[in-house]
CSV table of C-alpha atoms in Angstrom, one decimal:
chain,number,residue,atom,x,y,z
A,1,MET,CA,-1.1,-8.6,80.6
A,2,THR,CA,-0.4,-12.2,81.2
A,3,ALA,CA,-1.3,-14.9,78.7
A,4,GLN,CA,-4.1,-17.1,80.0
A,5,ILE,CA,-3.3,-20.8,79.8
A,6,VAL,CA,-5.9,-23.1,78.4
A,7,LEU,CA,-5.5,-26.9,78.4
A,8,CYS,CA,-5.9,-29.0,75.3
A,9,PRO,CA,-9.2,-31.0,75.5
A,10,ARG,CA,-7.5,-34.1,74.0
A,11,CYS,CA,-4.0,-34.3,75.5
A,12,GLU,CA,-4.3,-31.7,78.3
A,13,THR,CA,-1.1,-29.9,77.1
A,14,PRO,CA,-1.1,-26.2,78.2
A,15,THR,CA,-1.8,-23.9,75.3
A,16,SER,CA,-1.8,-20.1,75.0
A,17,ARG,CA,-5.0,-18.0,74.5
A,18,GLY,CA,-5.5,-17.2,70.8
A,19,GLN,CA,-3.7,-20.4,69.7
A,20,GLU,CA,-5.8,-22.2,67.1
A,21,TYR,CA,-4.2,-25.7,67.2
A,22,CYS,CA,-2.6,-27.8,69.9
A,23,LEU,CA,1.1,-28.0,69.2
A,24,GLU,CA,1.3,-31.5,70.7
A,25,CYS,CA,-1.6,-33.4,69.2
A,26,GLY,CA,-2.8,-31.1,66.4
A,27,VAL,CA,-6.4,-30.8,67.5
A,28,ARG,CA,-8.2,-27.6,66.7
A,29,LEU,CA,-8.9,-25.6,69.9
A,30,GLN,CA,-12.2,-24.1,70.7
A,31,GLY,CA,-12.7,-20.4,71.1
A,32,SER,CA,-12.8,-17.2,69.2
A,33,SER,CA,-9.2,-17.3,68.1
A,34,ARG,CA,-9.9,-16.1,64.5
A,35,VAL,CA,-9.4,-12.4,63.6
A,36,GLU,CA,-12.7,-12.3,61.9
A,37,ARG,CA,-15.7,-14.6,61.9
A,38,PRO,CA,-16.3,-16.5,58.7
A,39,PRO,CA,-19.3,-15.1,56.8
A,40,ARG,CA,-22.5,-17.1,57.5
A,41,SER,CA,-24.3,-15.8,54.4
A,42,THR,CA,-22.7,-15.3,51.0
A,43,ARG,CA,-25.5,-13.0,49.9
A,44,GLY,CA,-23.4,-9.9,50.7
A,45,VAL,CA,-20.4,-11.2,48.9
A,46,ARG,CA,-22.5,-12.0,45.8
A,47,LEU,CA,-24.1,-8.6,45.8
A,48,ARG,CA,-20.7,-6.9,46.0
A,49,ALA,CA,-19.3,-9.1,43.2
A,50,ILE,CA,-22.3,-8.5,40.9
A,51,SER,CA,-22.2,-4.7,41.5
A,52,LEU,CA,-18.4,-4.6,40.8
A,53,ALA,CA,-18.9,-6.6,37.5
A,54,LEU,CA,-21.7,-4.2,36.5
A,55,ILE,CA,-19.5,-1.2,37.2
A,56,ALA,CA,-16.6,-2.7,35.2
A,57,ALA,CA,-18.9,-3.5,32.2
A,58,SER,CA,-20.4,-0.1,32.2
A,59,GLY,CA,-17.0,1.6,32.4
A,60,ALA,CA,-15.7,-0.5,29.5
A,61,SER,CA,-18.8,0.4,27.5
A,62,VAL,CA,-18.3,4.1,28.2
A,63,ALA,CA,-14.6,3.9,27.2
A,64,VAL,CA,-15.4,2.2,23.9
A,65,TRP,CA,-18.1,4.7,23.1
A,66,ALA,CA,-15.9,7.7,24.0
A,67,THR,CA,-13.0,6.5,21.8
A,68,TRP,CA,-15.0,5.1,18.9
A,69,ASP,CA,-14.2,6.9,15.6
A,70,GLU,CA,-16.0,5.9,12.4
A,71,ALA,CA,-13.2,7.2,10.2
A,72,ALA,CA,-10.5,5.2,12.1
A,73,ALA,CA,-12.4,1.9,11.8
A,74,THR,CA,-10.1,0.7,9.0
A,75,PRO,CA,-8.8,-2.8,9.5
A,76,ILE,CA,-5.2,-3.2,10.7
A,77,VAL,CA,-3.2,-5.7,8.7
A,78,THR,CA,-0.3,-7.4,10.3
A,79,ALA,CA,2.3,-9.3,8.1
A,80,LEU,CA,3.2,-12.6,9.8
A,81,GLY,CA,5.6,-13.9,7.1
A,82,GLY,CA,5.4,-15.6,3.8
A,83,SER,CA,4.9,-13.8,0.5
A,84,ILE,CA,2.0,-12.5,-1.6
A,85,PRO,CA,2.1,-13.2,-5.3
A,86,VAL,CA,2.4,-9.9,-7.2
A,87,GLU,CA,0.9,-9.8,-10.6
A,88,GLN,CA,3.3,-9.1,-13.4
A,89,PRO,CA,2.3,-6.5,-16.0
A,90,ALA,CA,0.8,-8.0,-19.1
A,91,ILE,CA,3.5,-8.4,-21.7
A,92,GLU,CA,2.9,-9.2,-25.3
A,93,ARG,CA,4.2,-12.5,-26.3
A,94,SER,CA,6.8,-12.4,-29.0
A,95,SER,CA,8.9,-15.0,-30.5
A,96,SER,CA,12.2,-13.6,-29.1
A,97,LEU,CA,13.6,-14.5,-25.7
A,98,ALA,CA,13.9,-12.0,-22.9
A,99,ASN,CA,17.2,-10.3,-22.1
A,100,TRP,CA,18.5,-9.5,-18.6
A,101,PRO,CA,18.8,-5.7,-18.3
A,102,GLN,CA,22.4,-4.7,-18.6
A,103,GLY,CA,24.1,-3.9,-15.2
A,104,ARG,CA,21.0,-4.5,-13.2
A,105,GLU,CA,20.9,-6.4,-9.9
A,106,GLY,CA,17.7,-8.2,-9.1
A,107,TRP,CA,16.0,-11.6,-8.7
A,108,THR,CA,14.8,-14.2,-11.1
A,109,ILE,CA,13.5,-17.7,-11.3
A,110,VAL,CA,16.0,-20.2,-12.7
A,111,LEU,CA,14.1,-22.8,-14.7
A,112,VAL,CA,17.0,-24.9,-15.9
A,113,SER,CA,20.8,-24.7,-15.8
A,114,SER,CA,22.2,-26.4,-18.9
A,115,PRO,CA,26.0,-27.1,-19.1
A,116,LYS,CA,27.8,-25.1,-21.7
A,117,VAL,CA,29.1,-28.2,-23.3
A,118,ASP,CA,25.6,-29.0,-24.5
A,119,GLY,CA,25.6,-25.7,-26.4
A,120,ARG,CA,23.4,-22.6,-26.3
A,121,ASP,CA,20.9,-24.1,-28.8
A,122,ARG,CA,19.9,-26.6,-26.2
A,123,ALA,CA,19.3,-23.9,-23.6
A,124,VAL,CA,17.3,-21.9,-26.2
A,125,ALA,CA,15.2,-25.0,-27.0
A,126,LEU,CA,14.5,-25.4,-23.2
A,127,ALA,CA,13.5,-21.7,-23.0
A,128,GLN,CA,11.1,-22.1,-26.0
A,129,SER,CA,9.6,-25.1,-24.4
A,130,ALA,CA,8.9,-23.1,-21.2
A,131,ARG,CA,7.3,-20.4,-23.3
A,132,GLU,CA,5.1,-23.0,-24.9
A,133,LYS,CA,3.9,-24.0,-21.4
A,134,GLY,CA,2.6,-20.5,-20.9
A,135,LEU,CA,5.6,-18.7,-19.2
A,136,ASP,CA,6.4,-15.1,-20.2
A,137,GLN,CA,9.7,-13.2,-19.9
A,138,VAL,CA,11.8,-16.4,-20.5
A,139,GLY,CA,15.4,-15.9,-21.5
A,140,VAL,CA,18.9,-17.4,-21.4
A,141,LEU,CA,21.9,-16.1,-19.4
A,142,ASP,CA,25.6,-16.9,-19.7
A,143,SER,CA,26.4,-17.7,-16.1
A,144,ALA,CA,30.0,-16.7,-16.5
A,145,ARG,CA,28.9,-13.0,-16.8
A,146,TYR,CA,27.2,-12.9,-13.4
A,147,ALA,CA,29.0,-13.1,-10.1
A,148,SER,CA,26.0,-14.7,-8.3
A,149,LEU,CA,25.8,-17.6,-10.8
A,150,ARG,CA,28.1,-20.7,-11.0
A,151,PRO,CA,30.2,-20.4,-14.3
A,152,GLY,CA,29.9,-23.0,-17.0
A,153,TYR,CA,26.2,-23.0,-17.6
A,154,TRP,CA,23.5,-21.5,-19.8
A,155,VAL,CA,20.8,-20.5,-17.3
A,156,VAL,CA,17.2,-20.5,-18.6
A,157,PHE,CA,15.4,-17.8,-16.5
A,158,GLN,CA,11.9,-16.5,-16.1
A,159,GLY,CA,11.2,-12.8,-15.1
A,160,VAL,CA,13.1,-9.9,-13.7
A,161,TYR,CA,12.0,-9.1,-10.1
A,162,GLU,CA,12.9,-6.3,-7.7
A,163,SER,CA,12.8,-8.5,-4.6
A,164,GLN,CA,13.1,-12.1,-3.5
A,165,ALA,CA,9.6,-12.0,-2.2
A,166,GLU,CA,8.3,-10.9,-5.6
A,167,ALA,CA,10.1,-13.7,-7.3
A,168,THR,CA,9.0,-16.2,-4.8
A,169,GLY,CA,5.4,-15.1,-5.4
A,170,SER,CA,5.7,-16.1,-9.0
A,171,LEU,CA,7.5,-19.4,-8.3
A,172,ARG,CA,4.3,-21.5,-8.4
A,173,GLU,CA,3.6,-20.4,-12.0
A,174,ALA,CA,7.2,-21.1,-13.0
A,175,ARG,CA,7.0,-24.6,-11.7
A,176,ALA,CA,4.4,-25.3,-14.3
A,177,GLY,CA,7.2,-24.9,-16.9
A,178,SER,CA,9.9,-26.6,-14.8
A,179,LYS,CA,9.5,-28.7,-11.7
A,180,SER,CA,13.0,-27.7,-10.5
A,181,ALA,CA,12.4,-23.9,-10.7
A,182,ARG,CA,14.1,-21.9,-8.0
A,183,VAL,CA,14.5,-18.3,-7.0
A,184,GLN,CA,18.0,-16.8,-7.6
A,185,ALA,CA,19.7,-13.4,-7.1
A,186,ILE,CA,21.4,-12.0,-10.2
A,187,ASN,CA,24.4,-9.7,-9.5
A,188,PRO,CA,26.5,-8.4,-12.5
């Protein structure tokens, strides 16, 4: 089978049968060179698209209905970060200051660090002032007795917490008593 030569209508350059464009001048050549004719009506395409969409929607509905379980309709909660304030158990207010449990590691909120040269009485007065502002579990630590604290200070603290997140959750309340309150690990 030999290729039939057709001349370009514009530049009369020989072209092959089935060639869609002239390689010399770029004009589109006439003839049935396409593999398939373009659709003249889009009605068939629309009907197919609509029917496929209906099939997909009904399939999704059946899948949801088949897997729906009333008992399993509990909400899923995902933690994205941050902390949730944890309520502290109600403690009766007494006139005495709180003590850090002996040998216990944990977290606290440091309200103020008072240099030892100012004396323990100043730190106790600061702790009493914090209690008057509504803070509970306020006490005074000797920083030299704890590895995680810088020695040479009386540390006025508020609360004994299991985790850093728990202490951070109470930080806002503590800042009512001291603007410079911060979370601190306590290691004996």
